[in-house]
Amino acid sequence: MALPEMALFAVVVGIVLAGLLLAARPLLARLAARNIRRRTTRVVIVVLGLLVGTAVISSSLVVGDTLSYIFLEDVYVRLGAVDEIVSNEFGGQLFSFAETNLTQIRADLITARSPVDGIAPTLLKVMPVRNVAGNKGNQQITVMGLNASYEGAFGPLTTRDGRSVDTGSLRPDDVFANARAAADLNATPGQNLTLFYGTTNQTLVHATVADIVRDEGTGSYERRAILFMDLRRAQSAFSENSSINLIRVSNLGGVVEGVAVSDQVTQDLRISIVSHRLIGLRVQEAKASGIAQAVQIGRAATELFLVMGAFGILAGILLIVNIFVMLAEERKPELGIARAVGFLRRDLLTAFALEGTFYAIVAAALGALAGLGLGYVMIYFFDRLVPHGDVVVTFHFDPASVITAFVAGTALTWVTILLASWRVSRLNIVRAIRDLPEPATPERSRDVLIAGLLTSLAGLALTAWGFLTNTGIGKIPGPPVLAIGLGIVAASKGRARVALTLASVFDLAWILTPVGLLNQRTDNVSVAFVMTGIILVSSGILIAVFNVSEVLRAILRRASRGAGRPVLTTAVSYPTEKRFRTGMTVAMFALILFMVTLISMVQGLQASSLDTFVRQQSGGYDVIAYTTSYGEIPNFRQMLQQNFSDRLFLGGWNGVSSASVLPAKVQSVGGNRSYDYTLWGVDNFLLRSNGYGFTRFLPSFVNESTGLREDLTTRESVWLSLRYNHTLAIVDRSAAGPNQFVPDESRLQIVPGDGIRAFDAAGHAVNLTIVGVLEQALQFTSGVFVDQDVVRAVFPAQERYTAYFFQMDPTADVGAFRSDLERVFFPYGLQTIDIREEIGRAFDASQQVLTLMEAYLGIGLLVGIAGLAVITLRAVVERRTQIGALRAIGFTRRMVLSVFLLEIALIAVLGVGIGVALGIVFAYKVYLVYFADIIVFSIPWDRLLLIVGVASIAAIASTAQPAIRASRIPPAEALRYIE
């Protein structure tokens, strides 16, 4: 039985048992109901505090459900009835193969009785297309050649007025345009289009729009802008006679259910390909992989929100503990009398458990429903803040997720309540009636000693496991748990303050020392992060709780004996006396503010590093232009000089560089795994003028022209080594695995001096030695850099594309230049990127997402605020007699109010200070270990001050009313008060 089912079973059993107890022991039920009814205000606060944890769980699951749903729906929209794809694909390029292969594969599927209902040939090309009438074009229009006789299983093309059409009804020069292509080209039926096809030699194809078809089914394939042709017409127009480059397969069962037999169909397809030796053909489980990816996105989102909300959930657990500890203290005389008149311990346990059951069920139910609302809000802002392309965002949730959240919230609350109730039931009757504290006894010291020894053994086991298996899940918590265990052992001998303070200092040092404890390849980063946060915050709280009283008393002893000293002395006495309660409340604030501070630090680091990041990503260039449907543009520099002024570029025409680009496979020499990589053959201008720096490089190289070994001392000399030795290559930082925070297993992992082999689909290959690793993992030009002559000499022209780099003059209008450049070179499909603009757009989206996460975490502050409100309410009741005595000896109303407000301020300052300080220090540790050579460290004081201000004001506002009420109690009424 899985953990969720076990939890559900436990909750159901608990509810049934609670029902039986209500029926069997009505007196206990009435006692529990009485306690709930007589303090309705406090019950509301308690329920609000308890439901936050469940709301966090519920919203996390709901967000995951929604993201899984929208990306799953996107898979169905993009693929329609297509379940598998057969193609000769290499590095993102589709290579043509004989149409007779389709006939062979189709016959084999029929013989094998494979569960398919359609298999269709396709010729798919991407090229620039221009609307002759409107003179509007798009460089990335997809042209699909379809054979209507094979399209039955994939559904018809549907016109905007609802008619079903197919490519077999088209005249020789006609095409159908889907709605997306019609919008991009501003095309209407009857208008003429010019198609610019070719990778080395331009071919112009003229076509007329016969009609516009809807973006659905085949018409929405991969959400592309598509022109549909008859297959024979496409083969003739693009010189691909009797050739196709794609086979689409539809399984029995329809769009959704067909994927269930994908494994069997894929196996049948692969057997057919192998039996006929159809070299190069590969089967892609397009829909199954798309669905798996959508599910993974949902799981990742759920995990992210759960990690973000984990501290809020923990704060909720602490609130439960705090509430029931206070209830126990509040009712201590009452419970003692109950025991004196014949109640057994199990009766007290049952009464408390019944009361807790009410809180648990009501809070979990309300929290699960509140999580729906919170999840909707998160998805609403996700839709508006996070770029998601054409994916339609629709709120969706699985009822099972809400039930799971309810079960989890109930279980968490119940377990905590039962433990607290068990502790309450173990009271001494006489001391409880007289409301005396429990004295230290040999039995209690022995219990503490045993707890310390068990904790020490657990820490020792975690430490040994962590270092023996090299896992941070053991190394991170092991030594801190061991230290706390030893501190508890010492505490059993009466040395609690010194021992636990030293243990906590060690724990902070262990976590914050700039050494990587995480195994980046195997450890779960989310789990490690939550553990780290808990250890840091709990250590900080232990230090504060055990030492703040000493510090404050020392300050008070040296303070003047003015009118404020009695207020200060009284204000600090209650929190320092109730260490456990104070520590729990401080932890509620500190846990949340620790996480919020970390997110603010990430935002600040991003903002301070933006210029550095742009410089490292751009290499000194402002605009990158590239072709994906044509090879090297003929006479590019000549055309550029004819249409543009050299004053646009920094350094004149020397500010323009180019690179021959090849999608390739790369593998380490001696390795057997290949990786998809881009090979950049850079020209002499780029070698000499780029600004890409290095994180490390070889000390020297051999100059092929002279045969002499030359030293590499500067960035420029490393780049120029590619010109003088064609066996050398440079990689960007994504291949330097050990220096990445979370290495990508799908990327090459190499260092300077390693050898690699780059090859294409036809078997052309070149062996290279890595001479240097760039300082950044590049976003726009990621890959392997070699001299341009290497790419041109080894790999055919039809496989290559070209990228152009422009260093713009500061006075140039970059936007106007990009528009003019795309217009002049439109027939070649040239597209441009403004590097700073693209990075800025991604930066803004990231900042908005982080702000959204801060707001999400902000609900966790409700737990701390609720906890502080409950404590203040209880303090007013618990100290009512004390308030009367203070007023009787001369304390004014203002002084009593000041006492309570200072108590609140002390707790809030401790919580805010610990959370913010540890968040800053931990962010600095992460920076030193992983990012010191990539980003600039800074502290966003403005954001942090805003966070501190909001948290402090909220804390004061939530507790001001009971504090004011306490100050207005008449002395006589307070002194004779009996609750």
Coordinates of N, CA, C and O in Angstrom, one line a residue, residues 266-371:
T266 N 5.5 0.8 -31.8 CA 6.9 1.2 -32.0 C 7.8 0.0 -32.2 O 8.7 0.0 -33.1
Q267 N 7.6 -1.1 -31.5 CA 8.4 -2.3 -31.6 C 8.2 -2.9 -33.0 O 9.1 -3.3 -33.7
D268 N 6.9 -2.9 -33.5 CA 6.6 -3.4 -34.9 C 7.3 -2.5 -35.9 O 7.9 -3.1 -36.9
L269 N 7.3 -1.2 -35.8 CA 8.0 -0.3 -36.7 C 9.5 -0.6 -36.7 O 10.1 -0.7 -37.8
R270 N 10.1 -0.7 -35.6 CA 11.5 -1.0 -35.5 C 11.9 -2.3 -36.1 O 13.0 -2.4 -36.8
I271 N 11.1 -3.3 -35.9 CA 11.4 -4.6 -36.5 C 11.3 -4.5 -38.0 O 12.2 -5.1 -38.7
S272 N 10.4 -3.8 -38.5 CA 10.3 -3.6 -40.0 C 11.5 -2.9 -40.5 O 12.0 -3.3 -41.6
I273 N 11.9 -1.8 -39.8 CA 13.1 -1.0 -40.3 C 14.3 -1.9 -40.3 O 15.1 -1.9 -41.3
V274 N 14.5 -2.7 -39.3 CA 15.7 -3.5 -39.2 C 15.7 -4.6 -40.2 O 16.7 -4.9 -40.9
S275 N 14.5 -5.3 -40.4 CA 14.4 -6.4 -41.3 C 14.7 -5.9 -42.8 O 15.2 -6.7 -43.6
H276 N 14.3 -4.7 -43.1 CA 14.6 -4.2 -44.5 C 15.8 -3.4 -44.6 O 16.1 -2.8 -45.6
R277 N 16.6 -3.3 -43.5 CA 17.8 -2.6 -43.4 C 17.7 -1.1 -44.0 O 18.4 -0.7 -44.8
L278 N 16.7 -0.5 -43.4 CA 16.4 0.9 -43.8 C 17.3 1.8 -43.0 O 16.9 2.4 -42.0
I279 N 18.5 2.0 -43.4 CA 19.5 2.7 -42.6 C 19.2 4.1 -42.5 O 18.8 4.8 -43.4
G280 N 19.3 4.6 -41.2 CA 19.0 6.0 -41.0 C 17.6 6.3 -40.4 O 17.4 7.3 -39.7
L281 N 16.7 5.4 -40.7 CA 15.3 5.7 -40.2 C 15.2 5.4 -38.7 O 15.8 4.4 -38.2
R282 N 14.5 6.3 -38.0 CA 14.4 6.1 -36.6 C 12.9 6.3 -36.2 O 12.2 7.1 -36.9
V283 N 12.4 5.6 -35.2 CA 11.0 5.7 -34.7 C 11.0 6.6 -33.5 O 11.7 6.4 -32.6
Q284 N 10.2 7.6 -33.6 CA 10.0 8.5 -32.4 C 8.6 8.3 -31.8 O 7.6 8.5 -32.6
E285 N 8.5 8.0 -30.6 CA 7.2 7.9 -29.9 C 6.7 9.3 -29.5 O 6.8 9.7 -28.4
A286 N 6.3 10.0 -30.5 CA 6.0 11.4 -30.4 C 5.0 11.7 -29.3 O 5.2 12.5 -28.4
K287 N 3.9 11.1 -29.3 CA 2.8 11.4 -28.4 C 3.2 10.9 -27.0 O 3.0 11.6 -26.0
A288 N 3.7 9.7 -26.9 CA 4.0 9.1 -25.6 C 5.1 9.9 -24.9 O 5.0 10.2 -23.7
S289 N 6.1 10.4 -25.6 CA 7.2 11.2 -25.0 C 6.6 12.6 -24.7 O 7.0 13.2 -23.7
G290 N 5.7 13.1 -25.5 CA 5.1 14.4 -25.2 C 4.3 14.3 -23.9 O 4.3 15.2 -23.1
I291 N 3.5 13.2 -23.8 CA 2.7 13.0 -22.6 C 3.6 12.9 -21.3 O 3.3 13.5 -20.3
A292 N 4.7 12.1 -21.5 CA 5.6 11.9 -20.4 C 6.2 13.2 -19.9 O 6.4 13.5 -18.7
Q293 N 6.5 14.1 -20.9 CA 7.1 15.4 -20.6 C 6.1 16.3 -19.9 O 6.5 17.0 -19.0
A294 N 4.8 16.2 -20.4 CA 3.8 17.0 -19.7 C 3.6 16.6 -18.3 O 3.5 17.5 -17.4
V295 N 3.6 15.3 -18.0 CA 3.4 14.8 -16.7 C 4.6 15.2 -15.8 O 4.5 15.6 -14.6
Q296 N 5.8 15.2 -16.4 CA 7.0 15.6 -15.7 C 7.0 17.1 -15.3 O 7.4 17.5 -14.2
I297 N 6.5 17.9 -16.2 CA 6.4 19.3 -15.9 C 5.4 19.5 -14.7 O 5.7 20.3 -13.8
G298 N 4.3 18.8 -14.7 CA 3.4 18.9 -13.6 C 4.1 18.5 -12.3 O 3.9 19.1 -11.2
R299 N 4.8 17.4 -12.3 CA 5.5 16.9 -11.1 C 6.5 17.9 -10.6 O 6.7 18.1 -9.4
A300 N 7.3 18.4 -11.6 CA 8.3 19.4 -11.2 C 7.7 20.6 -10.6 O 8.2 21.2 -9.6
A301 N 6.6 21.1 -11.2 CA 5.9 22.3 -10.6 C 5.4 22.0 -9.2 O 5.5 22.8 -8.3
T302 N 4.8 20.8 -9.0 CA 4.3 20.4 -7.7 C 5.5 20.3 -6.7 O 5.3 20.9 -5.6
E303 N 6.6 19.8 -7.1 CA 7.7 19.7 -6.2 C 8.3 21.1 -5.9 O 8.6 21.4 -4.7
L304 N 8.3 22.0 -6.9 CA 8.8 23.3 -6.7 C 7.9 24.0 -5.6 O 8.4 24.6 -4.7
F305 N 6.6 24.0 -5.8 CA 5.7 24.7 -4.9 C 5.7 24.0 -3.5 O 5.6 24.7 -2.5
L306 N 5.9 22.7 -3.5 CA 5.9 22.0 -2.2 C 7.2 22.4 -1.4 O 7.2 22.6 -0.2
V307 N 8.3 22.5 -2.2 CA 9.6 23.0 -1.6 C 9.5 24.4 -1.1 O 9.8 24.7 0.0
M308 N 8.9 25.3 -1.9 CA 8.7 26.7 -1.5 C 7.7 26.7 -0.3 O 7.9 27.5 0.6
G309 N 6.7 25.9 -0.3 CA 5.8 25.9 0.8 C 6.1 25.0 2.0 O 5.4 25.0 3.0
A310 N 7.2 24.2 1.8 CA 7.6 23.3 2.9 C 7.8 24.1 4.2 O 7.4 23.6 5.3
F311 N 8.4 25.3 4.1 CA 8.6 26.0 5.4 C 7.3 26.5 6.0 O 7.2 26.7 7.2
G312 N 6.3 26.8 5.1 CA 5.0 27.2 5.6 C 4.3 26.0 6.3 O 3.7 26.2 7.3
I313 N 4.5 24.8 5.7 CA 3.9 23.6 6.3 C 4.6 23.4 7.7 O 3.9 23.1 8.6
L314 N 5.9 23.5 7.7 CA 6.6 23.3 9.0 C 6.1 24.3 10.0 O 6.0 24.0 11.2
A315 N 5.9 25.6 9.6 CA 5.5 26.6 10.5 C 4.1 26.2 11.0 O 3.8 26.5 12.2
G316 N 3.2 25.7 10.2 CA 1.9 25.2 10.6 C 2.0 24.1 11.7 O 1.2 24.1 12.6
I317 N 3.0 23.2 11.5 CA 3.2 22.1 12.5 C 3.6 22.7 13.8 O 3.1 22.3 14.9
L318 N 4.5 23.7 13.7 CA 4.9 24.4 15.0 C 3.8 25.1 15.6 O 3.7 25.1 16.9
L319 N 2.9 25.7 14.8 CA 1.8 26.3 15.4 C 0.9 25.4 16.2 O 0.4 25.7 17.3
I320 N 0.7 24.2 15.6 CA -0.2 23.1 16.2 C 0.5 22.8 17.6 O -0.2 22.7 18.6
V321 N 1.8 22.6 17.6 CA 2.5 22.2 18.8 C 2.3 23.3 19.8 O 2.0 23.1 21.0
N322 N 2.5 24.6 19.4 CA 2.4 25.7 20.3 C 1.0 25.8 20.9 O 0.8 26.1 22.1
I323 N 0.0 25.7 20.0 CA -1.4 25.8 20.5 C -1.7 24.8 21.6 O -2.3 25.1 22.6
F324 N -1.3 23.6 21.3 CA -1.7 22.5 22.3 C -0.9 22.6 23.6 O -1.3 22.1 24.6
V325 N 0.3 23.0 23.5 CA 1.1 23.2 24.7 C 0.5 24.3 25.5 O 0.4 24.2 26.8
M326 N 0.0 25.4 24.9 CA -0.6 26.5 25.6 C -1.9 26.0 26.2 O -2.3 26.4 27.3
L327 N -2.7 25.2 25.4 CA -4.0 24.7 25.9 C -3.7 23.9 27.2 O -4.5 23.9 28.1
A328 N -2.7 23.1 27.1 CA -2.4 22.2 28.3 C -2.0 23.1 29.5 O -2.5 22.8 30.6
E329 N -1.2 24.1 29.3 CA -0.9 25.0 30.4 C -2.1 25.8 31.0 O -2.3 25.9 32.2
E330 N -2.9 26.2 30.0 CA -4.1 27.0 30.4 C -5.0 26.1 31.2 O -5.7 26.6 32.2
R331 N -5.2 24.8 30.9 CA -6.2 24.0 31.5 C -5.5 23.1 32.6 O -6.1 22.1 33.0
K332 N -4.3 23.4 33.0 CA -3.6 22.5 33.9 C -4.4 22.3 35.2 O -4.6 21.2 35.6
P333 N -4.8 23.4 35.9 CA -5.6 23.1 37.1 C -6.9 22.4 36.8 O -7.3 21.5 37.6
E334 N -7.6 22.7 35.8 CA -8.8 22.0 35.4 C -8.6 20.5 35.2 O -9.4 19.7 35.6
L335 N -7.5 20.2 34.5 CA -7.2 18.8 34.2 C -6.8 18.1 35.5 O -7.1 16.9 35.6
G336 N -6.1 18.8 36.4 CA -5.7 18.2 37.6 C -6.9 17.8 38.5 O -7.0 16.7 39.1
I337 N -7.9 18.7 38.5 CA -9.2 18.4 39.2 C -9.9 17.2 38.6 O -10.4 16.4 39.3
A338 N -9.9 17.2 37.2 CA -10.5 16.1 36.5 C -9.9 14.8 36.9 O -10.6 13.7 37.1
R339 N -8.5 14.8 37.0 CA -7.8 13.5 37.4 C -8.2 13.2 38.9 O -8.3 12.0 39.2
A340 N -8.3 14.3 39.7 CA -8.6 14.0 41.1 C -10.0 13.4 41.4 O -10.2 12.6 42.3
V341 N -11.0 13.7 40.5 CA -12.3 13.2 40.7 C -12.5 11.9 39.9 O -13.7 11.4 39.9
G342 N -11.4 11.3 39.4 CA -11.6 9.9 38.8 C -11.2 9.8 37.4 O -11.3 8.6 36.9
F343 N -10.9 10.8 36.7 CA -10.6 10.7 35.3 C -9.2 10.0 35.2 O -8.3 10.3 35.9
L344 N -9.1 9.0 34.2 CA -7.9 8.4 34.0 C -7.1 9.2 32.9 O -7.6 10.0 32.2
R345 N -5.8 8.8 32.8 CA -4.9 9.5 31.8 C -5.5 9.3 30.4 O -5.5 10.3 29.6
R346 N -6.0 8.1 30.1 CA -6.5 7.9 28.8 C -7.8 8.7 28.5 O -8.1 9.1 27.4
D347 N -8.5 9.1 29.6 CA -9.6 10.0 29.4 C -9.2 11.4 29.0 O -9.8 12.0 28.2
L348 N -8.2 11.9 29.7 CA -7.7 13.2 29.3 C -7.1 13.2 27.9 O -7.4 14.1 27.1
L349 N -6.4 12.1 27.6 CA -5.9 11.9 26.2 C -7.0 11.9 25.2 O -7.0 12.6 24.1
T350 N -8.1 11.2 25.5 CA -9.3 11.1 24.6 C -9.9 12.5 24.4 O -10.3 12.9 23.3
A351 N -10.1 13.2 25.5 CA -10.8 14.5 25.5 C -10.0 15.5 24.6 O -10.6 16.2 23.7
F352 N -8.7 15.5 24.8 CA -7.9 16.4 24.0 C -7.9 15.9 22.6 O -7.9 16.8 21.6
A353 N -7.8 14.6 22.3 CA -7.8 14.1 21.0 C -9.1 14.4 20.2 O -9.0 14.8 19.0
L354 N -10.2 14.4 20.9 CA -11.5 14.7 20.3 C -11.5 16.2 19.9 O -12.0 16.6 18.8
E355 N -11.1 17.0 20.8 CA -11.0 18.5 20.5 C -10.1 18.7 19.3 O -10.4 19.5 18.4
G356 N -8.9 18.0 19.3 CA -8.0 18.2 18.2 C -8.5 17.6 16.9 O -8.2 18.2 15.8
T357 N -9.4 16.6 17.0 CA -10.0 16.0 15.8 C -10.9 17.1 15.1 O -10.9 17.2 13.9
F358 N -11.6 17.8 15.9 CA -12.4 18.9 15.3 C -11.6 19.9 14.6 O -11.8 20.2 13.5
Y359 N -10.5 20.3 15.3 CA -9.6 21.3 14.6 C -9.0 20.7 13.3 O -8.9 21.4 12.3
A360 N -8.6 19.4 13.4 CA -7.9 18.8 12.3 C -8.8 18.7 11.1 O -8.4 19.1 10.0
I361 N -10.0 18.2 11.3 CA -10.9 18.0 10.2 C -11.4 19.3 9.6 O -11.4 19.5 8.3
V362 N -11.8 20.2 10.4 CA -12.3 21.5 9.9 C -11.2 22.3 9.2 O -11.4 22.8 8.1
A363 N -10.0 22.3 9.8 CA -8.9 23.1 9.2 C -8.5 22.4 7.9 O -8.2 23.1 6.9
A364 N -8.4 21.1 7.9 CA -7.9 20.4 6.7 C -8.9 20.6 5.6 O -8.5 20.8 4.4
A365 N -10.2 20.5 5.9 CA -11.3 20.7 4.8 C -11.2 22.1 4.3 O -11.2 22.3 3.0
L366 N -11.2 23.1 5.2 CA -11.1 24.5 4.7 C -9.8 24.8 4.0 O -9.8 25.5 3.0
G367 N -8.7 24.2 4.5 CA -7.4 24.4 3.8 C -7.4 23.8 2.4 O -6.8 24.4 1.5
A368 N -8.0 22.6 2.3 CA -8.0 22.0 0.9 C -8.7 22.8 -0.1 O -8.3 23.0 -1.2
L369 N -9.9 23.4 0.4 CA -10.7 24.3 -0.5 C -9.9 25.6 -0.7 O -10.0 26.1 -1.8
A370 N -9.3 26.1 0.3 CA -8.6 27.4 0.2 C -7.4 27.2 -0.8 O -7.0 28.1 -1.5
G371 N -6.8 26.0 -0.8 CA -5.7 25.7 -1.7 C -6.2 25.8 -3.2 O -5.4 26.1 -4.1

